[in-house]
Coordinates of C-alpha atoms in Angstrom, one line a residue:
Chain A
X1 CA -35.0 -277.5 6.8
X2 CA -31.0 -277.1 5.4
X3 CA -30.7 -276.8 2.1
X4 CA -28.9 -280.4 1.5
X5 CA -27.5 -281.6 -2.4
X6 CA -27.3 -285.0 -0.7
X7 CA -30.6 -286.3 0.6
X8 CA -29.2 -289.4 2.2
X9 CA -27.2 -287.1 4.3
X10 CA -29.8 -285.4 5.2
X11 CA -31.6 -288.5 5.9
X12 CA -29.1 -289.8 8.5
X13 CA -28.3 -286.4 10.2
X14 CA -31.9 -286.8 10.8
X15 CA -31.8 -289.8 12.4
X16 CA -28.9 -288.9 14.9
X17 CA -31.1 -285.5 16.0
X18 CA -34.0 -287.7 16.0
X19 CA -31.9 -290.3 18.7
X20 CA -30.3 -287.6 20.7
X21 CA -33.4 -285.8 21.1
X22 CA -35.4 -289.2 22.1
X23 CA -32.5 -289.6 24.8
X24 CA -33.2 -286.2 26.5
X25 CA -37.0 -287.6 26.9
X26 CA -35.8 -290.2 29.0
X27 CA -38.3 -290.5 32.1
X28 CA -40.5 -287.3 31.3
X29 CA -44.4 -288.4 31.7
X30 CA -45.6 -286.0 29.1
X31 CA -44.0 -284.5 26.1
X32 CA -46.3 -281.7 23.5
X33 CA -45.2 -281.0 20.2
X34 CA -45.6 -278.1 18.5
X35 CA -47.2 -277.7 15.2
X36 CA -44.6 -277.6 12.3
X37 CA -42.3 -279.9 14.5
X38 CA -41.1 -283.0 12.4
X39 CA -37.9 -284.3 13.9
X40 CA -38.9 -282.8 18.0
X41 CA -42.4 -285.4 17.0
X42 CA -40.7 -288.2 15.2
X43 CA -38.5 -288.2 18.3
X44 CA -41.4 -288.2 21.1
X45 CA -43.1 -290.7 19.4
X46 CA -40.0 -293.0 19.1
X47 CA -39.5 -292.4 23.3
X48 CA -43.0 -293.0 23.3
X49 CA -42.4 -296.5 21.8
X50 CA -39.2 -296.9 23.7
X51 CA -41.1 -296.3 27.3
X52 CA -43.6 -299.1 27.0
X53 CA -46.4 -296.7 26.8
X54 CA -45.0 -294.3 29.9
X55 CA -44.7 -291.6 27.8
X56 CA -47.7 -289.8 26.8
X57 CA -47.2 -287.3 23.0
X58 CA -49.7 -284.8 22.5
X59 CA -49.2 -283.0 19.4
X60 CA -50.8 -280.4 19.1
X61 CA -53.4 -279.4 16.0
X62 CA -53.5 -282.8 15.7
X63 CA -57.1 -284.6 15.6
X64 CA -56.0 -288.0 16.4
X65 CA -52.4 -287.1 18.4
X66 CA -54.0 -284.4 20.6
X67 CA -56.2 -284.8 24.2
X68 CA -57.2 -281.6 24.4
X69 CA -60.8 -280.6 24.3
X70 CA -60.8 -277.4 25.8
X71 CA -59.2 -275.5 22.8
X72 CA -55.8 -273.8 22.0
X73 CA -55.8 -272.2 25.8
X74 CA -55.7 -276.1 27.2
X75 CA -51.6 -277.0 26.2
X76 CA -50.8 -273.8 28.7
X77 CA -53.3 -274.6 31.0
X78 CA -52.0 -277.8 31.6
X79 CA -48.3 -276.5 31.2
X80 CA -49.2 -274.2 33.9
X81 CA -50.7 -277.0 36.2
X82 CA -46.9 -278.6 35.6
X83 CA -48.8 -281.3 34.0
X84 CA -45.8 -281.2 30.7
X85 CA -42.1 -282.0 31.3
X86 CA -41.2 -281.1 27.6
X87 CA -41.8 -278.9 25.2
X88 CA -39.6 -277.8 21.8
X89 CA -38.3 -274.7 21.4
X90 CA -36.6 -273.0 18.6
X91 CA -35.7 -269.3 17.5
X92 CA -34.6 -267.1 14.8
X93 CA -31.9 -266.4 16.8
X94 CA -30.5 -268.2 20.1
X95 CA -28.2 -266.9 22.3
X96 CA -25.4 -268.3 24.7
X97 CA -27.8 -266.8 28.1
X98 CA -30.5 -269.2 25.6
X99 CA -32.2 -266.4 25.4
X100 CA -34.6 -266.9 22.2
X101 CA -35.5 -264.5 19.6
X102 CA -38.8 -265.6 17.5
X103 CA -39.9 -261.9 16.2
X104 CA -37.1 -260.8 14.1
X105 CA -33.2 -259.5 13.5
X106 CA -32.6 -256.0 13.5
X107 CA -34.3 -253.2 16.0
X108 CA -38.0 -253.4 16.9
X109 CA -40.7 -252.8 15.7
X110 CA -39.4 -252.2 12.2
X111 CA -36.9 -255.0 12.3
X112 CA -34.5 -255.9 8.9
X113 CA -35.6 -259.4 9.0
X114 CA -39.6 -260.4 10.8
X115 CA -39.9 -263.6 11.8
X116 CA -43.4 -265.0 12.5
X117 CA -43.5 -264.1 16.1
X118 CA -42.5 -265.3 20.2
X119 CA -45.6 -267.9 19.9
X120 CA -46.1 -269.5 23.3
X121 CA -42.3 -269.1 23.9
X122 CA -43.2 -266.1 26.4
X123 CA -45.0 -268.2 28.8
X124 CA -43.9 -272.1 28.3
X125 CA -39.7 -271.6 28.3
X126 CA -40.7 -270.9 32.1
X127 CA -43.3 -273.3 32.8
X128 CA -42.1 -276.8 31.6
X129 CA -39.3 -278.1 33.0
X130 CA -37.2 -279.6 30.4
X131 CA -37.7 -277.2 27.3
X132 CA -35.1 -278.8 24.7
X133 CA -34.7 -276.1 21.8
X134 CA -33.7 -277.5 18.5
X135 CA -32.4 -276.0 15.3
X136 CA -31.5 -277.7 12.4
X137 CA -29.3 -274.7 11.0
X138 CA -26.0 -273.9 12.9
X139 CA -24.4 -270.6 11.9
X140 CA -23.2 -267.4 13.4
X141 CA -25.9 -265.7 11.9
X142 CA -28.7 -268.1 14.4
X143 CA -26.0 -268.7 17.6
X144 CA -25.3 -265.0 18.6
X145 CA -23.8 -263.4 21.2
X146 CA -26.9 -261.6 22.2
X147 CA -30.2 -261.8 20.4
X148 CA -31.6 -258.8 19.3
X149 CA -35.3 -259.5 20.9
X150 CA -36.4 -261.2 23.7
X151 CA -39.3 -263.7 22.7
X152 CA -38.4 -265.5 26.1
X153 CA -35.4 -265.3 28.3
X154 CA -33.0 -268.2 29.1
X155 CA -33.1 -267.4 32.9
X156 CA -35.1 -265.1 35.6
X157 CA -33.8 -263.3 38.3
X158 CA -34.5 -264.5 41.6
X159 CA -38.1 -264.5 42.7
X160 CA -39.5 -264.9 39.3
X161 CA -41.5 -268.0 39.3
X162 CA -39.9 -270.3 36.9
X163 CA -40.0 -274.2 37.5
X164 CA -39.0 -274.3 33.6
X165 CA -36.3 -273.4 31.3
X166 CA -34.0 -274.5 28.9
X167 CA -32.8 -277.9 29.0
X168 CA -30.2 -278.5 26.2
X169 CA -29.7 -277.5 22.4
X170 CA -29.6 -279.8 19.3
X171 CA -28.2 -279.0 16.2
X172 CA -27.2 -280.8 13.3
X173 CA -23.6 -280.6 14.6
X174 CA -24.1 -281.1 18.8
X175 CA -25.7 -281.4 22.1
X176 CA -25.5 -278.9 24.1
X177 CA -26.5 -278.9 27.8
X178 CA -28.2 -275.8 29.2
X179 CA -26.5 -274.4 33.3
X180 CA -29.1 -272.7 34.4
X181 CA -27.1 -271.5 37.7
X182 CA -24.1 -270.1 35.3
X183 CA -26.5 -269.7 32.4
X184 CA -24.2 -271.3 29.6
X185 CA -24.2 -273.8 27.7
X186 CA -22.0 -277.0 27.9
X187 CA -21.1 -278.9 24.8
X188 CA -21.6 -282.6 25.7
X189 CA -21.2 -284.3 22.0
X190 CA -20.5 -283.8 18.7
X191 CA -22.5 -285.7 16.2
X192 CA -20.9 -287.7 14.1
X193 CA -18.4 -286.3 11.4
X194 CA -18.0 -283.1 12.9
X195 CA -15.7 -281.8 15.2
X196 CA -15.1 -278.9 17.8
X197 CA -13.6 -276.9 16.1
X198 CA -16.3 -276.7 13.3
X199 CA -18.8 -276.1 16.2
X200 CA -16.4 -273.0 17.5
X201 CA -15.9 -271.9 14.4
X202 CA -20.3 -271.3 13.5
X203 CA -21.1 -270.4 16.9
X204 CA -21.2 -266.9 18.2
X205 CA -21.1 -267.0 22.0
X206 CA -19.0 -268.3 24.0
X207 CA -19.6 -271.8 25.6
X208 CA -18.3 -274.5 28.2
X209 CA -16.7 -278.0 27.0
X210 CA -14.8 -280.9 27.9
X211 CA -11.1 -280.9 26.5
X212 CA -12.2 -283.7 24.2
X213 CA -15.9 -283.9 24.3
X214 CA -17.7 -287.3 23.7
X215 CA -19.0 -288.1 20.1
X216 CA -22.8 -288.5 19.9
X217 CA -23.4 -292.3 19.3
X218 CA -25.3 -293.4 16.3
X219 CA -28.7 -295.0 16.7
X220 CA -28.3 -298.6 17.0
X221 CA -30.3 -300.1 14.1
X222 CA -33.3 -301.3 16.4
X223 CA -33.9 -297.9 17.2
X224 CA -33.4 -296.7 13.3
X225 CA -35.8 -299.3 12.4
X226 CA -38.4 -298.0 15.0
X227 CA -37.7 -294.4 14.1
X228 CA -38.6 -295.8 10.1
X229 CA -41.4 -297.6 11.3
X230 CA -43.1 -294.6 13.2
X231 CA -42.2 -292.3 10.1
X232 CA -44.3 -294.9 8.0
X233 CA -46.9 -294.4 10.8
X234 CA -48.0 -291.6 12.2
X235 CA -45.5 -289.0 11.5
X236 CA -47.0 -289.6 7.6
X237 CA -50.2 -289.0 9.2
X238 CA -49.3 -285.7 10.8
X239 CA -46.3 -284.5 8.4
X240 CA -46.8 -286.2 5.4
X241 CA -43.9 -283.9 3.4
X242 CA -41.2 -285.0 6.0
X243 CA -42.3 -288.1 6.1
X244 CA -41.6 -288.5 2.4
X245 CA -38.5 -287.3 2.3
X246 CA -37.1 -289.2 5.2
X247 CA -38.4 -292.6 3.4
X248 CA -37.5 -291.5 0.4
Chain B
X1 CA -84.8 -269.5 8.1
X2 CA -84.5 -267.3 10.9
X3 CA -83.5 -263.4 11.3
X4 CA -80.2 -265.3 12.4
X5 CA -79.2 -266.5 9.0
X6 CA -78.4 -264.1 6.1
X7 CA -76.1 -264.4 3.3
X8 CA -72.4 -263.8 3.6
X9 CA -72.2 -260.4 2.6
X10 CA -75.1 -259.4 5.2
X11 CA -72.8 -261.0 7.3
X12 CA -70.1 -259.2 7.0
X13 CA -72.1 -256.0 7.0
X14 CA -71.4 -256.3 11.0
X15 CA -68.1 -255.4 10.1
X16 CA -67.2 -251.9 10.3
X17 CA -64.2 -249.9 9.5
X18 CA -61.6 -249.2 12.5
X19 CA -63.0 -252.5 14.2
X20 CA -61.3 -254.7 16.7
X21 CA -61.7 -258.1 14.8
X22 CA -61.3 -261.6 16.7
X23 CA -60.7 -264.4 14.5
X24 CA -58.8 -267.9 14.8
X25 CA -55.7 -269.8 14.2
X26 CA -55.6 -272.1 10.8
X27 CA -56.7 -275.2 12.5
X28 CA -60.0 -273.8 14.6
X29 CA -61.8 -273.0 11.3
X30 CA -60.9 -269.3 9.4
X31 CA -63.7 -267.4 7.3
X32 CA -62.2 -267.9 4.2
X33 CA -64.9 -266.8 1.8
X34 CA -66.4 -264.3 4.7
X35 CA -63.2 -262.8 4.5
X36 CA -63.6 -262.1 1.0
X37 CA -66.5 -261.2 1.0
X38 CA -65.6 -258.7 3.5
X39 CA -62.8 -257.1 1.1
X40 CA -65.3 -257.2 -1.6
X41 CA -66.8 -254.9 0.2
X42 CA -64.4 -252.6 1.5
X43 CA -63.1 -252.4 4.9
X44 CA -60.1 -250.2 6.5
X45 CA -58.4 -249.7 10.2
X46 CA -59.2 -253.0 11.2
X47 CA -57.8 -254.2 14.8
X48 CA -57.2 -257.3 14.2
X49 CA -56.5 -259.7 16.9
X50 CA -55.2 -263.3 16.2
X51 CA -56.3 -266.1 18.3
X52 CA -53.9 -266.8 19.0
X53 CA -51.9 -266.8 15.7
X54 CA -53.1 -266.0 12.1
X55 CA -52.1 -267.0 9.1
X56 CA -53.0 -266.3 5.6
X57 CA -56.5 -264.7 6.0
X58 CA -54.4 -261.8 8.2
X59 CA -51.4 -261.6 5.6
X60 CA -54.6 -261.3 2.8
X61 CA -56.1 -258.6 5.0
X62 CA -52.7 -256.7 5.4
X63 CA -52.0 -257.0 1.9
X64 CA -55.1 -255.6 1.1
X65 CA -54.5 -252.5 3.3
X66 CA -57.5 -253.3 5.7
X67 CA -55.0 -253.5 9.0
X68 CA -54.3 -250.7 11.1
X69 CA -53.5 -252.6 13.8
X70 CA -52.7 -256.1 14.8
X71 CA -52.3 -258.0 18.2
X72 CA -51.3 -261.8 17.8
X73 CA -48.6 -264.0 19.0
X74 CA -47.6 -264.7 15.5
X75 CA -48.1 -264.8 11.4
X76 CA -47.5 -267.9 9.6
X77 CA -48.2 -269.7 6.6
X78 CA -47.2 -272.8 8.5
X79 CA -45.4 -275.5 5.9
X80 CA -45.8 -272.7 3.3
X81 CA -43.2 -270.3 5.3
X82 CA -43.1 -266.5 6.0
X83 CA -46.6 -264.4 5.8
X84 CA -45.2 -262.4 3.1
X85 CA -47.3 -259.6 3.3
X86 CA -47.4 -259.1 7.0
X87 CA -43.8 -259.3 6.6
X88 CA -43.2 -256.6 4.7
X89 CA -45.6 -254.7 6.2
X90 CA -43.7 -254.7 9.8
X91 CA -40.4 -254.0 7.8
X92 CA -42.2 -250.8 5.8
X93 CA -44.1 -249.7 9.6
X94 CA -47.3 -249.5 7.4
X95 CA -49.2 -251.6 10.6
X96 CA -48.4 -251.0 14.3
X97 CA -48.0 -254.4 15.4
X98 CA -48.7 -255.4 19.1
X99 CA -46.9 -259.0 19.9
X100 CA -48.4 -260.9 22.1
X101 CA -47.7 -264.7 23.7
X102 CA -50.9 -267.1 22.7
X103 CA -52.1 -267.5 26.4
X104 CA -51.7 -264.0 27.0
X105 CA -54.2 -263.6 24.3
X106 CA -56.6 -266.3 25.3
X107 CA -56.7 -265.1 29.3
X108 CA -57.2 -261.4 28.4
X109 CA -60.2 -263.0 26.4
X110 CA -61.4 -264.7 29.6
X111 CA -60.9 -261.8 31.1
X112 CA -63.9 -260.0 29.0
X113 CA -65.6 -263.3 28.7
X114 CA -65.9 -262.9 33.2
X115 CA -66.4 -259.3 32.6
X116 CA -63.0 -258.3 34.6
X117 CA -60.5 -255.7 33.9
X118 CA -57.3 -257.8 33.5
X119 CA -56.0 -261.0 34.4
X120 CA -52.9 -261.9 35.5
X121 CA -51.0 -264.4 33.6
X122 CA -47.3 -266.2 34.7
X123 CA -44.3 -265.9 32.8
X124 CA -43.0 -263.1 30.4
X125 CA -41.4 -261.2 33.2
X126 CA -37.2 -260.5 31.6
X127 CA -39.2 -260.8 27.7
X128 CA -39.0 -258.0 25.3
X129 CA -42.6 -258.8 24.4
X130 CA -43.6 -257.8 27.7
X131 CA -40.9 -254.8 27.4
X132 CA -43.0 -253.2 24.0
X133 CA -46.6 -253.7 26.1
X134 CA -47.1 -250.2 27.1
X135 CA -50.8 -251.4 27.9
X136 CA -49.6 -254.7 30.5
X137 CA -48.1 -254.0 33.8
X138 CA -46.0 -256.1 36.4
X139 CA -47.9 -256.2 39.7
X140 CA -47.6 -257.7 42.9
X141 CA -49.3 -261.0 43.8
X142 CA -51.7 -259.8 46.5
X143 CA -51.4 -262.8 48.6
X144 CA -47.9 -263.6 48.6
X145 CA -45.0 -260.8 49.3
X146 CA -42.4 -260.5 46.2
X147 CA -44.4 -262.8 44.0
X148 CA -44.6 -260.5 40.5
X149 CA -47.2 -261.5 38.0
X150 CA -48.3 -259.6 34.7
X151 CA -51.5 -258.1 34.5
X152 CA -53.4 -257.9 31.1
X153 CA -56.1 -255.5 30.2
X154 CA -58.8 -257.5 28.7
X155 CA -59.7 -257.9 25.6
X156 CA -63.4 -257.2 24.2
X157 CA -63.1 -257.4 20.7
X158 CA -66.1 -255.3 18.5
X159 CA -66.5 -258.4 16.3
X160 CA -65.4 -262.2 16.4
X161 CA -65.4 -263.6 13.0
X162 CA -64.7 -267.9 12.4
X163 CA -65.7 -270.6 10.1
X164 CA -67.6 -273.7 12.0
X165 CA -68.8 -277.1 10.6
X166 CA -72.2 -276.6 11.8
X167 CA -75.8 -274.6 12.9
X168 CA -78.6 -274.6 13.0
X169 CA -81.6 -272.2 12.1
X170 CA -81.5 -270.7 15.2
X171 CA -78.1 -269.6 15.2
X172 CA -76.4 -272.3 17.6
X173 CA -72.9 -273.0 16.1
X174 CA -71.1 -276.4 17.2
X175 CA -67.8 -276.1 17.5
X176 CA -66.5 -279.1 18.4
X177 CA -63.2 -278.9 20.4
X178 CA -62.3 -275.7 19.2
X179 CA -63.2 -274.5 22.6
X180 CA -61.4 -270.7 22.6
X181 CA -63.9 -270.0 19.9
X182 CA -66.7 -270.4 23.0
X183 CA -64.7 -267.8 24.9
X184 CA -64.3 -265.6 22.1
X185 CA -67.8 -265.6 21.4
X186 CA -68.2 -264.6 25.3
X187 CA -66.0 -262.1 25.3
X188 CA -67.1 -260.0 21.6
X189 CA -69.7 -257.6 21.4
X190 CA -70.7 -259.2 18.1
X191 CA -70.1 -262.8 16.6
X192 CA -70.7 -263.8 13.6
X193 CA -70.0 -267.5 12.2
X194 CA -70.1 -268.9 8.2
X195 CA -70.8 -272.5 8.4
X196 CA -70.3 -275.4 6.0
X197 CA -74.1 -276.4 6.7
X198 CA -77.4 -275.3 8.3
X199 CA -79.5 -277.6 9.9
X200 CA -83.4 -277.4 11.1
X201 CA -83.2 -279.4 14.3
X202 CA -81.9 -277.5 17.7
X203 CA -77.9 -278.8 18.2
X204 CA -78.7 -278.2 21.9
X205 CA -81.6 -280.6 22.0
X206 CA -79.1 -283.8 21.4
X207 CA -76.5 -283.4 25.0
X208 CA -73.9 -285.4 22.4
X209 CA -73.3 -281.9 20.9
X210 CA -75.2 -278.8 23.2
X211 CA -71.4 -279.2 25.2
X212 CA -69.2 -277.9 22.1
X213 CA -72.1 -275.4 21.3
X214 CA -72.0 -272.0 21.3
X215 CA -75.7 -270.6 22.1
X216 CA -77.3 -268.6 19.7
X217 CA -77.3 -265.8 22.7
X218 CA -74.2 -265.4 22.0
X219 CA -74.1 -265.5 18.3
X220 CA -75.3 -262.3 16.0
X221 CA -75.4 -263.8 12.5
X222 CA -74.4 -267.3 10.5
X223 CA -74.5 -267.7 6.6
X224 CA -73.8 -271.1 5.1
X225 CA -70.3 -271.1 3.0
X226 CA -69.5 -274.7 1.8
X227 CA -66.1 -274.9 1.7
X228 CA -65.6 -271.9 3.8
X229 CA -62.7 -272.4 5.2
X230 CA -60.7 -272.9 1.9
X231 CA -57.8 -273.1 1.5
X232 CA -57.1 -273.5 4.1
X233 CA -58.6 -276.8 6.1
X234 CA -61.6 -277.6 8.0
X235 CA -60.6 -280.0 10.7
X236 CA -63.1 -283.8 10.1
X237 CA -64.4 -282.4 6.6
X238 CA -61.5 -281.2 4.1
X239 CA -58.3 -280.9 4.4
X240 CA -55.8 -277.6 3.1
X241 CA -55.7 -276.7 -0.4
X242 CA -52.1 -276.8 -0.4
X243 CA -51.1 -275.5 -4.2
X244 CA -53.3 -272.8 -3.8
X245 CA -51.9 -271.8 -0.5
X246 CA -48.3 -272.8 -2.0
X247 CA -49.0 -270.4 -5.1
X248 CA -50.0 -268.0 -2.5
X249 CA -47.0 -268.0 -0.6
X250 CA -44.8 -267.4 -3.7
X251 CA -47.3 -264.6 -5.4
X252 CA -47.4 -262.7 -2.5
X253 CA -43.3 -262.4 -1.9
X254 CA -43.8 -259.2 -4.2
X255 CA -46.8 -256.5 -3.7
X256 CA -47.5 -257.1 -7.6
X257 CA -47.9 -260.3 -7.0
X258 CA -49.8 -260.3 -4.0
X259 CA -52.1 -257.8 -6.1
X260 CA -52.4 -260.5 -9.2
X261 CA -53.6 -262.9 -6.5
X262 CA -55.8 -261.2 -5.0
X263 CA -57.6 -259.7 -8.1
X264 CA -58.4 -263.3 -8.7
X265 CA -59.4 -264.9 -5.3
X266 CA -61.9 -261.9 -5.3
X267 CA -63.3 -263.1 -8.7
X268 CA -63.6 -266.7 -7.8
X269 CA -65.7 -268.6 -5.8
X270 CA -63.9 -271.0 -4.2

């Protein structure tokens, strides 16, 4: 979570990742959320909501938010059974092939900087269709030009059986769509109060964009007073910390 | 009581150095007070592998200098941030570490739990984690021409070491839907449970619970530990003890204070 003076800002960055990451839901059947996953779960639930009960959320760890009864194997069973359309993904470091690194910076084993480790990255980015990676930090130091480990490529050579991949990136200053035949990204919006040439200027690789590229549009205040509502809810339930900043 | 119930330090007995040592993710029930029992005792070399993620029973264990060797997907304190002591560990090289992707841990489990030699398991193929795998090999689907999979050697740990809500006398452990701890069980040579209580009726008598129970043929030793789990939580009976684990977390950032921490979680008893 950024470091922010201003919590209010904070608050409503929050609620535009939160809306643009509900958008990129639109019309998936099932969406699982990681453990550790405030914003990614704060936005399935509000799709949730927002589909009339179409959507099904399974977070995982969860007593009450999960289905699974056949233990920690069961999310990449069913993954595997293409029985998940999303899934969040994130990394240490994220590169413009979106290639993600989850293990550390530096050259393995004995890396400078260890992150906890690739997680089920190695296995889901190619499994569910729509993986949406999100980081709420955008610098040079996380959007490199090549990552420095592997946890889970951005694309597969031919013949490797992937029906998944990488869908799009949001970070606290755009949306990003992921080309999986040219394997860059494509900037699609800026959020609010930012502009291109912020986003150049703390990304390291090299991306595709529009001449003037769309702003991201602000949650309506329906959807702002859903998104506070489900806060109050369940994300309180599941992540009471976030929860009690974002209510404040 | 039964030969199947002894106190924790008997159970931990089964625990000897250099051995490869199964044991769960936060949320599927860690043994806590086991685990210190266990480096009470004195234990070195350890395998560990994390099913499929471990948190800060591993980081205590690496702290400690118990590791040799670790397999998991990954080492987190969760909400609490970096393992601090697994950490630094990778940095110094003072453990070889073996990454992993959870289900690639959980099939090479089922793999032993079937009694196969490997299993083969999608993705990873392009992944640097399959790259540092000397021991997993890309193979040829048999039944369909330029179809690559990964093959996994199983894994048959020595011991399989977890916290569960409840047994009984005759060493049935319910597990409730905590279900990789069944296959673990399968697949280790040895499996040994602390319980938050031990009960005289037989679990598998009542079919509401004999499903999520592990049969005591498959179990070596239990020992009741109330609170066994702590800090950390017990899914349906406690939840975390998060200033402990949040004072952990910032003791451990230096090896001093990892060592002040741990001189006193060995003294206490909870």
């Amino acid at each position: 979570m950024a470091d922010f003076h201003d919590v209010s800002a904070w608050r409503h960055q929050t609620e535009t990742l939160v809306s643009v990451i509900a958008d990129l839901l639109a019309g998936c059947r099932h969406v699982a959320v990681g453990a550790q996953s405030p914003v990614p779960g704060t936005a399935a639930l509000l799709a949730r909501r927002e589909s009339a009960g179409a959507l099904r959320v399974s977070v995982l760890d969860t007593d009450r938010h999960s289905p699974f009864t056949n233990g920690a194997c069961e999310l990449f069973d069913c993954a595997a059974e293409g029985r998940i359309d999303a899934f969040f993904l994130s990394g240490g470091q994220i590169d413009g092939q979106a290639n993600i690194n989850l293990v550390g910076a530096g050259t393995y084993p004995s890396v400078d900087v260890r992150w906890p480790g690739s997680f089920g990255s190695a296995f889901l980015y190619f499994l569910v269709p729509r993986v949406i990676l999100f980081r709420e930090e955008h610098t040079r130091r996380v959007f490199v030009e090549k990552v420095d480990f592997v946890s889970a490529p951005g694309t597969s050579e031919p013949g490797i059986y992937r029906p998944g991949g990488p869908h799009a990136l949001v970070t606290p200053l755009g949306l990003f769509h992921f080309d999986r035949e040219r394997a860059r990204f494509r900037l699609a919006s800026v959020h609010p109060g930012h502009t291109v040439e912020e986003i150049v200027a703390h990304t390291g690789f090299d991306f595709d964009r529009d001449p003037a590229p769309a702003v991201t549009p602000a949650p309506a205040n329906a959807r702002r007073a859903l998104m506070h509502e489900i806060v109050r809810g369940e994300i309180a339930e599941i992540y009471p910390r976030f929860a009690a900043r974002f209510l404040g | 009581m039964s030969a199947m119930v002894s106190t924790l330090d008997e159970l931990v007995a089964g625990i000897g150095d250099g051995a490869m040592l199964a044991v769960p993710k936060d949320f599927s029930g860690v043994a806590m007070a086991a685990t210190r029992a266990l480096l009470k005792r004195g234990v070195k070399d350890l395998h560990v592998v994390g099913v499929p993620v471990c948190g800060i029973q591993v980081d205590i264990l690496i702290g400690a200098g118990a590791v040799q060797t670790l397999e998991t997907s990954a080492v987190t304190l969760g909400e609490h941030g970096a393992a601090p002591r697994f950490t630094a560990a990778v940095r110094d090289g003072t453990i070889q570490i073996l990454d992993a992707t959870c289900p690639a841990i959980h099939g090479a489990l089922q793999a032993a739990e079937k009694g196969l030699p490997f299993i083969p398991i999608r993705g990873l193929i392009g992944s640097d984690v399959l790259t540092h795998r000397r021991d997993w090999r890309v193979i040829d689907n048999p039944f369909q021409a330029g179809d690559r999979v990964v093959a996994l050697p199983a894994i048959r740990p020595d011991v399989a070491l977890f916290h569960a809500p409840l047994a009984d006398r005759h060493g049935n452990v319910w597990i409730g839907r905590n279900r990789e701890l069944m296959t673990v069980a399968h697949a280790s040579a040895a499996t040994l449970v602390s319980v938050e209580e031990i009960v005289d009726r037989n679990l598998l008598d009542d079919p509401v619970l004999a499903a999520a129970t592990i049969p005591e043929l498959y179990v070596t030793k239990i020992a009741a530990a109330p609170r066994g789990a702590a800090p950390l939580a017990l899914a349906g009976r406690y939840p975390a003890d998060t200033e402990t684990l949040a004072r952990y977390a910032q003791a451990a950032k230096t090896a001093e204070g990892f060592r002040a921490f741990l001189d006193e979680w060995l003294t206490s008893t909870t």
